[in-house]
Tab-separated table of C-alpha atoms and ligand atoms in Angstrom:
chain	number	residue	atom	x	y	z
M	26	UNK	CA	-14.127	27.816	17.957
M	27	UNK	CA	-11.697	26.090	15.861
M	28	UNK	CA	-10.281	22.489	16.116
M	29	UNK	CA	-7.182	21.563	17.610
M	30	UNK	CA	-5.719	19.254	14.767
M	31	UNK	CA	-3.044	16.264	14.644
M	32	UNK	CA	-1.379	14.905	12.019
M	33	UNK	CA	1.197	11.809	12.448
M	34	UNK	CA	3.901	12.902	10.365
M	35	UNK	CA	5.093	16.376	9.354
M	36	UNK	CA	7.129	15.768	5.917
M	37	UNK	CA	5.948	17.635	2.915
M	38	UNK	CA	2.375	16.220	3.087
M	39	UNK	CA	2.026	17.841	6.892
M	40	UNK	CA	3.796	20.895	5.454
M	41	UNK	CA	0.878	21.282	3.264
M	42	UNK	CA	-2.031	20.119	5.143
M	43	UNK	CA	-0.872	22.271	7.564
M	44	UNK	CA	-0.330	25.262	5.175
M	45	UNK	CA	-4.099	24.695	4.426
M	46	UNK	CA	-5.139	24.252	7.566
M	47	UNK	CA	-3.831	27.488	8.534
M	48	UNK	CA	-5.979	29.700	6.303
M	49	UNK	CA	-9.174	28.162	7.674
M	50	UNK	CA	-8.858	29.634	10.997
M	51	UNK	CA	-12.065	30.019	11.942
M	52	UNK	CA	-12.112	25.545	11.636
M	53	UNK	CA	-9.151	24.958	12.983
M	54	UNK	CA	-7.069	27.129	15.680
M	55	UNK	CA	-3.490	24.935	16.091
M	56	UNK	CA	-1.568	22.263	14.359
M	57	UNK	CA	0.031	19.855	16.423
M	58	UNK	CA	2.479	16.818	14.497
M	59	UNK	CA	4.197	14.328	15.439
M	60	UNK	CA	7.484	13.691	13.461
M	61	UNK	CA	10.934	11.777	14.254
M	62	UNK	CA	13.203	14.889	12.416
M	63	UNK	CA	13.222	18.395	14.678
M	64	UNK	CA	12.344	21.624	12.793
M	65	UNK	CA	9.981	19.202	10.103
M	66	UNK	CA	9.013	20.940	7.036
M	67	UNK	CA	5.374	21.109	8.908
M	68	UNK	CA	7.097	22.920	11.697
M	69	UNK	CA	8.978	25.493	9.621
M	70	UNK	CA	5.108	26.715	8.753
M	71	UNK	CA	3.904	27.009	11.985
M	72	UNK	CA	2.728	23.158	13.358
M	73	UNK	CA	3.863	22.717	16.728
M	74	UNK	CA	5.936	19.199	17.378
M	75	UNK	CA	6.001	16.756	19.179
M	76	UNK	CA	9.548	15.153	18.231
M	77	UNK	CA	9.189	11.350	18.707
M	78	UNK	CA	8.891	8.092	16.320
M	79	UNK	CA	6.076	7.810	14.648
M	80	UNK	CA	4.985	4.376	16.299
M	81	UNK	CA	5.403	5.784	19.378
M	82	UNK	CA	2.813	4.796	21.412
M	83	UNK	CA	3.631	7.481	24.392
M	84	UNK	CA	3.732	10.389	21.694
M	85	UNK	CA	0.356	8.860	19.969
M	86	UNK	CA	-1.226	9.024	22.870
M	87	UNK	CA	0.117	12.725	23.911
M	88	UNK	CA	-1.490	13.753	20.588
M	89	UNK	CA	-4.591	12.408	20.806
M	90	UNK	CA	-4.697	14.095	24.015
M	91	UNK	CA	-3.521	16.971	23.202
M	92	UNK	CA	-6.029	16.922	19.560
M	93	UNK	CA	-9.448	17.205	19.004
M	94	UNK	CA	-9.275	15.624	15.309
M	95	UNK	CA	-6.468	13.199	14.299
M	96	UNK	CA	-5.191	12.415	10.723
M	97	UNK	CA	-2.133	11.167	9.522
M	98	UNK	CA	0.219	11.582	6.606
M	99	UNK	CA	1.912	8.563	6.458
M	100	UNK	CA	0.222	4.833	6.224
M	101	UNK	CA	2.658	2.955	8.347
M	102	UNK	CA	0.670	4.272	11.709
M	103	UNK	CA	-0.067	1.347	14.367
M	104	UNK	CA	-3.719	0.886	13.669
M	105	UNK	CA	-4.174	-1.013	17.437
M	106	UNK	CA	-2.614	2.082	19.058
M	107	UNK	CA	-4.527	4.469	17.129
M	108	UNK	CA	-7.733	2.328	17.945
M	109	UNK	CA	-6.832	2.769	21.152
M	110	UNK	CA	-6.835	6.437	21.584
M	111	UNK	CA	-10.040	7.145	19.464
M	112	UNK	CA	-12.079	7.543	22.763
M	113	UNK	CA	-9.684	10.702	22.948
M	114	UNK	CA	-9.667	11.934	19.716
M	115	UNK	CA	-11.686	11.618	16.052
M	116	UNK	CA	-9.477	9.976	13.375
M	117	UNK	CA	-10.130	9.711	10.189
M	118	UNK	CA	-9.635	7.994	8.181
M	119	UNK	CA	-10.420	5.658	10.948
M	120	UNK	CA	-8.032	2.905	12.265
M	121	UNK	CA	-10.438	0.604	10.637
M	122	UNK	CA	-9.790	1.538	7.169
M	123	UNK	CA	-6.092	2.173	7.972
M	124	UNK	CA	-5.764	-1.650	9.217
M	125	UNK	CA	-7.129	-2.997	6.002
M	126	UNK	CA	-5.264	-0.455	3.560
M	127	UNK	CA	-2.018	-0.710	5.033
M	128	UNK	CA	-2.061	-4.811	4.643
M	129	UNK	CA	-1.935	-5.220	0.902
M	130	UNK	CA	-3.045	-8.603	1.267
M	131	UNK	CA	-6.080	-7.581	3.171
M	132	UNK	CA	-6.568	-4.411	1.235
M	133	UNK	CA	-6.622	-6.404	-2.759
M	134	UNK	CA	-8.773	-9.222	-1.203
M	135	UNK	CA	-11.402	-6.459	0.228
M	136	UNK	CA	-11.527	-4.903	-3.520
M	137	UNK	CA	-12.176	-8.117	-5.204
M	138	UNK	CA	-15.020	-9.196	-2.749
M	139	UNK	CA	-16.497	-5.852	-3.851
M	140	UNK	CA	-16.171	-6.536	-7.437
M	141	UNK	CA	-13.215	-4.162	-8.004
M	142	UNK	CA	-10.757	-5.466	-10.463
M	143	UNK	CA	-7.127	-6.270	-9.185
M	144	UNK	CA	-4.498	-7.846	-10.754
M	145	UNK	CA	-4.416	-11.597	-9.696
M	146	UNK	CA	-2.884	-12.572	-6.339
M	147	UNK	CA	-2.399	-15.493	-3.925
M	148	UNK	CA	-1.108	-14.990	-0.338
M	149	UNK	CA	2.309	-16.397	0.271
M	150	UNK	CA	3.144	-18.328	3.731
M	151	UNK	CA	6.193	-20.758	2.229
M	152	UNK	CA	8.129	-20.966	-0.610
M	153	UNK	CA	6.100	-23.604	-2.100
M	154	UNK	CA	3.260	-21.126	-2.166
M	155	UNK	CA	5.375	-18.943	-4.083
M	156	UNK	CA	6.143	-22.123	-6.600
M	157	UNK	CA	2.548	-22.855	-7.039
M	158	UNK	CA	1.448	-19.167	-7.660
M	159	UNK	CA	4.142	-19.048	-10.323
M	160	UNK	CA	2.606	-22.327	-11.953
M	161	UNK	CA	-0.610	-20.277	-12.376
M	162	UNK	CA	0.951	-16.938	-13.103
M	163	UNK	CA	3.863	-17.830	-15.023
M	164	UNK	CA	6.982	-15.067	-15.527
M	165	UNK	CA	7.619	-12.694	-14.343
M	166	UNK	CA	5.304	-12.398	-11.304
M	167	UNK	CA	6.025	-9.624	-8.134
M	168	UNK	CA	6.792	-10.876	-4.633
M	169	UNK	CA	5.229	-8.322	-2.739
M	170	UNK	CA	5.890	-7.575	1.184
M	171	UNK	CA	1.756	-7.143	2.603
M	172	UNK	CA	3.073	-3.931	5.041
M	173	UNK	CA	5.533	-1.285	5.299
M	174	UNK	CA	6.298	-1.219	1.376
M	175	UNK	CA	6.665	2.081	-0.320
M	176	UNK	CA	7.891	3.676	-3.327
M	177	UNK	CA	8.564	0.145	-5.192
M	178	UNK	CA	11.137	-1.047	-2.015
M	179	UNK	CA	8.755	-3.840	-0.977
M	180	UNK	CA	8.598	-5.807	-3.959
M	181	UNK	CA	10.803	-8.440	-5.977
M	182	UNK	CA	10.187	-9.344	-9.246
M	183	UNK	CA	10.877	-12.625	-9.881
M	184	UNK	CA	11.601	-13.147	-13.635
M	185	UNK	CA	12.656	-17.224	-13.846
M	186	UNK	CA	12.956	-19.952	-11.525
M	187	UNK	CA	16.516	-18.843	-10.843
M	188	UNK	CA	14.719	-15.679	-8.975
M	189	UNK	CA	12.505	-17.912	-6.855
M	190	UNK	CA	14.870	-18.429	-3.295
M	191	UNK	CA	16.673	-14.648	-4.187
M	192	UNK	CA	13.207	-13.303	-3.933
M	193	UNK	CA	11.975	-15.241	-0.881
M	194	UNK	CA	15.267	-14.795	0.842
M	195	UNK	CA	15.047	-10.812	0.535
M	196	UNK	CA	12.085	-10.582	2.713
M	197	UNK	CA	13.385	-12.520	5.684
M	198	UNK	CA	10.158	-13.573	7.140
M	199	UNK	CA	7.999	-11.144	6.173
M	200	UNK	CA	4.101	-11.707	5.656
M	201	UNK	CA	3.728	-11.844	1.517
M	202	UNK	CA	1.671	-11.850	-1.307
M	203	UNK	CA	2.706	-13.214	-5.032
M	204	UNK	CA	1.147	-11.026	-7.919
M	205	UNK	CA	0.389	-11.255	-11.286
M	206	UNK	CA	2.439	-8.852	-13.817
M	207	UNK	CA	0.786	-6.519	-15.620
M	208	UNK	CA	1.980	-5.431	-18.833
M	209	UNK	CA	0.096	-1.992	-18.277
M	210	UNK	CA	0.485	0.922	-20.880
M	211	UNK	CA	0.212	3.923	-18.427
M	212	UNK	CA	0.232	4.288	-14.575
M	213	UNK	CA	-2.457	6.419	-13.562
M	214	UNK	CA	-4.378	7.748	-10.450
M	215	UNK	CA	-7.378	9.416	-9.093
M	216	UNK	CA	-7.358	11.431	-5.930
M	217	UNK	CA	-10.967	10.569	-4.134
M	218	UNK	CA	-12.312	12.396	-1.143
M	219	UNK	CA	-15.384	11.046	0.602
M	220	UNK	CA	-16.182	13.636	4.016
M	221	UNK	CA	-17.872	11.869	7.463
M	222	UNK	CA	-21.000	12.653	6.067
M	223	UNK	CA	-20.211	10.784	2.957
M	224	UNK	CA	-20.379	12.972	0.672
M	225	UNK	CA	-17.858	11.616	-2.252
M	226	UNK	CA	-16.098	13.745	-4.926
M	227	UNK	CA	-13.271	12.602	-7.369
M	228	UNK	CA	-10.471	14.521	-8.387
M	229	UNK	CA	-9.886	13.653	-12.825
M	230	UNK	CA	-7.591	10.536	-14.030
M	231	UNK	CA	-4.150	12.130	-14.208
M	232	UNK	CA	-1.178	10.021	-15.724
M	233	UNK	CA	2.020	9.341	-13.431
M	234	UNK	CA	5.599	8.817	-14.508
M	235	UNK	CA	7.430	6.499	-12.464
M	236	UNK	CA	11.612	6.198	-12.796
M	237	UNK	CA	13.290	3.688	-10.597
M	238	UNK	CA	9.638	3.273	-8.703
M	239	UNK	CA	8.978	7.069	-7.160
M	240	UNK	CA	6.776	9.642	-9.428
M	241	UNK	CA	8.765	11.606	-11.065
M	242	UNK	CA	5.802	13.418	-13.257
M	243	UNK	CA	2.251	13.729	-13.256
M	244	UNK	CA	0.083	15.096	-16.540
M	245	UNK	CA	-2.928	16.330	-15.459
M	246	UNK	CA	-5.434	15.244	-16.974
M	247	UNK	CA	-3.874	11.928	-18.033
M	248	UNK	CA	-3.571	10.881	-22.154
M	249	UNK	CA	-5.947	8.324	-22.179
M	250	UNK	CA	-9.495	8.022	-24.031
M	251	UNK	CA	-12.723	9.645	-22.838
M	252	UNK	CA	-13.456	5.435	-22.224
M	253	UNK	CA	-10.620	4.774	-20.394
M	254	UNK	CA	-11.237	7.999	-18.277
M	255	UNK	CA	-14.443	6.734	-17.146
M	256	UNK	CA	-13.737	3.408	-16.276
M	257	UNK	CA	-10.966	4.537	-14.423
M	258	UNK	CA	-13.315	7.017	-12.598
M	259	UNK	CA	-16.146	5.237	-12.345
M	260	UNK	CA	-13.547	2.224	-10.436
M	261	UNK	CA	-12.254	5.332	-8.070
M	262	UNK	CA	-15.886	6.702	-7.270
M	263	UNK	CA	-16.813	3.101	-6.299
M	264	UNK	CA	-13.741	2.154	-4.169
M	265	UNK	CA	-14.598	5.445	-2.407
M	266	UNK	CA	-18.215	4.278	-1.645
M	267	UNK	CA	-17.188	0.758	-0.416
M	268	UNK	CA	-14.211	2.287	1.832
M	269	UNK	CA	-16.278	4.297	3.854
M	270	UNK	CA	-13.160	6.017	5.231
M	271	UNK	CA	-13.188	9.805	5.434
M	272	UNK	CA	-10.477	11.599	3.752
M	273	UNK	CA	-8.283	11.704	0.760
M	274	UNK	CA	-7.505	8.751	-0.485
M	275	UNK	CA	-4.810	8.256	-3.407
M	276	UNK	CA	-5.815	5.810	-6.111
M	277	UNK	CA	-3.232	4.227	-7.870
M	278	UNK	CA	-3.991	1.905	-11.204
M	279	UNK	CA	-3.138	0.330	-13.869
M	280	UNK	CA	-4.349	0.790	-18.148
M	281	UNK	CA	-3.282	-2.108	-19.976
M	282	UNK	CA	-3.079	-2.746	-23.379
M	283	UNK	CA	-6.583	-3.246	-23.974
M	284	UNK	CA	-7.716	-0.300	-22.371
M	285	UNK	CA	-8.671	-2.240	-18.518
M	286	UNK	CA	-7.947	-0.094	-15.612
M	287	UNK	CA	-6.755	-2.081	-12.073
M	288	UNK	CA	-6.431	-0.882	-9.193
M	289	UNK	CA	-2.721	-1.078	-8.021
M	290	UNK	CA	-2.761	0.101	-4.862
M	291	UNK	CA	-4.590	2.894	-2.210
M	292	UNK	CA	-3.025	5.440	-0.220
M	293	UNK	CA	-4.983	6.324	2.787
M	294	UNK	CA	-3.860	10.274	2.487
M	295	UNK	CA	-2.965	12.693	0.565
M	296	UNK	CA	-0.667	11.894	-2.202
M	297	UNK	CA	1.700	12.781	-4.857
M	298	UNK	CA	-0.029	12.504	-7.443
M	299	UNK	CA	-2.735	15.217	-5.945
M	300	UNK	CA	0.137	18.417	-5.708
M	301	UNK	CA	-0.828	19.481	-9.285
M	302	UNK	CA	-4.544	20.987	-7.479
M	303	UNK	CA	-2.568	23.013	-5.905
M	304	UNK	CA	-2.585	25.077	-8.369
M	305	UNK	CA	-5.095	23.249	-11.061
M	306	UNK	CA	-8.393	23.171	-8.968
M	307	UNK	CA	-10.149	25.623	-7.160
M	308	UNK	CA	-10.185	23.025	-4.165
M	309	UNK	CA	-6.696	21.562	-3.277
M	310	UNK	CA	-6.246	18.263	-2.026
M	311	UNK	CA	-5.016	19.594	0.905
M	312	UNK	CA	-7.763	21.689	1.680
M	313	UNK	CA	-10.150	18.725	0.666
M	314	UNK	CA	-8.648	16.660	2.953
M	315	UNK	CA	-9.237	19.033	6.308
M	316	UNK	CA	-12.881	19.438	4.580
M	317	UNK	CA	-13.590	15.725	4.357
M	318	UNK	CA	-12.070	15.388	8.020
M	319	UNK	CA	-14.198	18.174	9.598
M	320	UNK	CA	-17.578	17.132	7.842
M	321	UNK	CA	-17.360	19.932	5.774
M	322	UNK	CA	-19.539	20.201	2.312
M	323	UNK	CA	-16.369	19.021	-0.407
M	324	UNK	CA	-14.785	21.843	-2.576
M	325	UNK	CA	-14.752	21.710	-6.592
M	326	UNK	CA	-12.877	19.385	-8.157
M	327	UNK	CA	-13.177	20.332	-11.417
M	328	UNK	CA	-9.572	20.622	-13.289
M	329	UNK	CA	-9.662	23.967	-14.227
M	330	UNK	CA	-6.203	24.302	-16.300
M	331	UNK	CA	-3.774	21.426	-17.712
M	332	UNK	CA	-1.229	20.948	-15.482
M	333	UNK	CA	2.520	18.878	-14.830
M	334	UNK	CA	3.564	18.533	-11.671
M	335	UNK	CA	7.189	17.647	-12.033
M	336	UNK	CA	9.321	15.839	-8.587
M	337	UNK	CA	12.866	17.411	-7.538
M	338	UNK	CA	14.250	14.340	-6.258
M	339	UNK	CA	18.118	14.135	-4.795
M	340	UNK	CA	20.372	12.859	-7.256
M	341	UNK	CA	21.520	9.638	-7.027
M	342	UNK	CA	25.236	10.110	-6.377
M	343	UNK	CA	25.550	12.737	-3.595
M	344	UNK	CA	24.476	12.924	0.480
M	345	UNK	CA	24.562	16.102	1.816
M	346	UNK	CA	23.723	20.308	1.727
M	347	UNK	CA	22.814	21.461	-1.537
M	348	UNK	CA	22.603	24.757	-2.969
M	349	UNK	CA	18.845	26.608	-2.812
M	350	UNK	CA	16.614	25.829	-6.115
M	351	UNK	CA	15.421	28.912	-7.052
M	352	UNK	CA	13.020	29.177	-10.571
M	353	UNK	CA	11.272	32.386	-11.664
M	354	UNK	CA	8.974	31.400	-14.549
M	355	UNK	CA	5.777	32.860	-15.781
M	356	UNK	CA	2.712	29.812	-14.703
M	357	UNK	CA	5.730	27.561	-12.557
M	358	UNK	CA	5.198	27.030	-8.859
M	359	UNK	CA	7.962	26.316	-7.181
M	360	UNK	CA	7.588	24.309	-4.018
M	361	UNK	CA	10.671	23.213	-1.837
M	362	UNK	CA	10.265	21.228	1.285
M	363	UNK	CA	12.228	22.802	3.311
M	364	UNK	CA	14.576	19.607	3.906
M	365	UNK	CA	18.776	20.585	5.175
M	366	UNK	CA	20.157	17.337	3.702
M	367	UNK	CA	19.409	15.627	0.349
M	368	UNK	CA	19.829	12.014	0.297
M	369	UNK	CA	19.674	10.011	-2.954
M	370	UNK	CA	15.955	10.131	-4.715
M	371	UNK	CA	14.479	11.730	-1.812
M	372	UNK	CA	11.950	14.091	-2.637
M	373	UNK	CA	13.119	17.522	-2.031
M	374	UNK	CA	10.491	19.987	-3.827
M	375	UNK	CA	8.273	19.540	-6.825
M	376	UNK	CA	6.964	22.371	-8.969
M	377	UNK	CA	3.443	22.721	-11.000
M	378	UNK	CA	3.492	24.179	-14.363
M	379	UNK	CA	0.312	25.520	-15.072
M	380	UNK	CA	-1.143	25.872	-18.796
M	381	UNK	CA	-2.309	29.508	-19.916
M	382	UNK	CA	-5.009	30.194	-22.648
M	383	UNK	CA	-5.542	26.911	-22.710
M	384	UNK	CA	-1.982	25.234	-23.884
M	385	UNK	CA	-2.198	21.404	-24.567
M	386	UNK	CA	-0.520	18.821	-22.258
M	387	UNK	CA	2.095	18.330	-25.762
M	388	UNK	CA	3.105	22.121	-25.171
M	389	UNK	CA	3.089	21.391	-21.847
M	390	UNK	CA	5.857	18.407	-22.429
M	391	UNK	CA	7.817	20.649	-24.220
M	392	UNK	CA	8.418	23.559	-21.291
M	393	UNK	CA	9.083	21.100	-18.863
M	394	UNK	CA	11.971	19.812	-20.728
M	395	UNK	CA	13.505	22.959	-20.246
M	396	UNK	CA	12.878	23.423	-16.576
M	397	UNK	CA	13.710	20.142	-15.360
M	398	UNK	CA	17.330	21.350	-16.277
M	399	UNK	CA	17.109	24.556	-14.292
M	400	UNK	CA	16.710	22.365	-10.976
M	401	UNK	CA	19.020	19.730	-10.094
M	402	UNK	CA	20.342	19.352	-7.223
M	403	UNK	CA	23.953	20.788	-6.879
M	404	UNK	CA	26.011	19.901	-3.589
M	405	UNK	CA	26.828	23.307	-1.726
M	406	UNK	CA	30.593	22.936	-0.913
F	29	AMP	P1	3.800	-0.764	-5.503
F	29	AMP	O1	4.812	-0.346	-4.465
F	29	AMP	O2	3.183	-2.088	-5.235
F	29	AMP	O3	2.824	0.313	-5.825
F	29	AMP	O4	4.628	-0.940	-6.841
F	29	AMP	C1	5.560	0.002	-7.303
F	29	AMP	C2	5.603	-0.042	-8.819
F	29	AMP	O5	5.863	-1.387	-9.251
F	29	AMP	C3	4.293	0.340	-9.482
F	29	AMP	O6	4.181	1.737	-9.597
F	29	AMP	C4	4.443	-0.364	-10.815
F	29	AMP	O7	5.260	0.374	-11.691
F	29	AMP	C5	5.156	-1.662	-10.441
F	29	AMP	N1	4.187	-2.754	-10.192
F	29	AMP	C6	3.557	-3.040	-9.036
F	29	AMP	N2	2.727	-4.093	-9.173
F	29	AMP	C7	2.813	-4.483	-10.456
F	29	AMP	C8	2.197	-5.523	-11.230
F	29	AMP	N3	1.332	-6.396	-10.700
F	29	AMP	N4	2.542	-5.605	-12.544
F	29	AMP	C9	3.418	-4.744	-13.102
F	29	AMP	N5	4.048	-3.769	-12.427
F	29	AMP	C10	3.753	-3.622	-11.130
């Protein structure tokens, strides 16, 4: 008999673990999430919701009840709550690797002790801290909030001394960390998946494109040198090993100038950067996910055609309806979220476009010039 799966969080990650979920029936029977927004885009393909914050304890503890197998989509999760209801329901990954991911603090300082390089940081508790860090950093250096930061809005980069009180001012009390700046080259990321038998399989290097600090491209595989690719592999594969969590886990780094790779930051789920195996891989991220959750052997990860996965993102300027994206392509896959109201940057859709008889990432470029005009967001009046 199937499992009766949660998820915390039923945006277009839930939409697609649940899409995935649903055609392996015979693992899992029902999808239950638990999102803030009615109608989510997980509930629009057939997850049941439970409408209700997603730190609600009440509604945590309704779906652990209510769950065999718990996962979440989102890393901002209360990892004492969700400790709390484990003796109801599995979780993975488990609070435990939540509660040291979601700190960045606690999650950079558990890389180094396992020899993983980072870029250089100091925790902050007063401004002085901050002074001192910049004395062995020098400019610019990032003021980074340890929780609750995504898509570049928790961090401040201070560029001279005239920065120093602006930055520490912005975070009103927050808990910090001060990091070094890295000139890097390319942003790039590997999507790992380690199941609770720990079995561990890597997903290629792919190369992300960031524009005001949210992905707006990823190039699968990335443009980077067979060395580069392995060191950045080889740092993934081990970060999977020492995590222990099970799950997808979204690897974020760093190539600098002379071709080091650092680990940025980890996302305990499944992540943007991942969409393109949707249609690259014979496995998709989303499927590898439920596998890794349910102890299941891992799929293939093997890139099997060059791909760009390319965000739709609200435009800047405008809050409201807009008109149905529509794009009928040979090798595009259009993929809309299902979301009423677009808000500025918020991501609304992506689509993959998928290589044929072997086209290079360059050609690649090229086409998706094209199409990235054929889907902006228009306000429907
Ligand atoms: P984060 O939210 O910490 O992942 O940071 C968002 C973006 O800020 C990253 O994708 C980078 O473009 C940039 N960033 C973060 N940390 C650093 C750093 N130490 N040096 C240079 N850029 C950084």
């Amino acid at each position: 008999m199937g499992k009766i799966l949660g998820i915390i969080g039923g945006g277009q990650l839930g939409m697609m673990i649940t899409e995935a979920a649903k055609k392996m029936p015979e693992h899992i029977s029902k999808i239950i999430v638990l999102d803030p927004t009615e109608n989510c885009p997980a509930a629009q393909v057939g997850a049941e919701q439970i409408i209700a914050d997603f730190k609600n304890k009440d509604a945590i503890v309704d779906l652990a009840n209510k769950s065999d197998i718990i996962t979440y989509e989102i890393e901002s999760g209360d990892s004492d709550v969700l400790k709390s209801v484990e003796k109801n329901s599995e979780i993975n990954p488990s609070p435990e690797t939540l509660r040291i991911i979601q700190d960045k603090f606690l999650q950079k300082s558990f890389l180094l002790e396992n020899n993983i390089p980072v870029p250089e940081f100091i925790k902050i508790k007063n401004i002085d801290d901050v002074k001192k860090g910049l004395k062995k950093f020098g400019y610019p250096a990032l003021l980074k909030a340890r929780r609750d930061a995504y898509d570049g809005r928790g961090n401040f980069k201070i560029n001279s001394q005239d920065d120093v009180q602006k930055a520490f001012d912005y975070f009103k009390g927050q808990n910090l960390l001060l990091e070094k700046f890295v000139p890097f080259c390319m942003e790039v990321s590997v999507i790992g998946s380690r199941n609770t038998k720990g079995q561990i399989k890597t997903y290629p290097l792919v190369e992300n494109i960031h524009d005001d600090n949210i992905l707006r491209e990823t190039i699968a595989p990335a443009r980077v040198t067979e060395e580069v690719t392995k060191k950045a592999e080889q740092i993934a594969e081990k970060t999977m090993a020492v995590l222990k969590g099970a799950g997808i886990f979204g690897i974020e780094m760093f190539v600098t100038q002379n071709d080091d790779v650092l680990i940025n930051e980890i996302a305990p789920r499944v992540h943007n950067s991942g969409h393109h195996t949707l249609q690259s891989s014979e496995t998709s991220q989303f499927e590898q996910h439920l596998r890794a959750i349910l102890g299941l052997d891992l799929g293939s990860t093997k890139l099997i055609h060059n791909t760009i996965m390319y965000n739709i993102l609200g435009i800047k300027s405008f809050e409201g309806k807009y008109a149905p994206i529509t794009l009928s392509e040979p090798n595009v896959y259009l993929k809309m979220y299902g979301k009423q109201i677009s808000k500025p940057l918020r991501k609304l859709g992506h689509f993959n476009l998928v290589a044929e008889h072997g086209e290079t990432v360059e050609q690649l470029l090229k086409k998706l010039k094209i199409l990235k005009e054929k889907v902006t967001i228009e306000p429907l009046h």
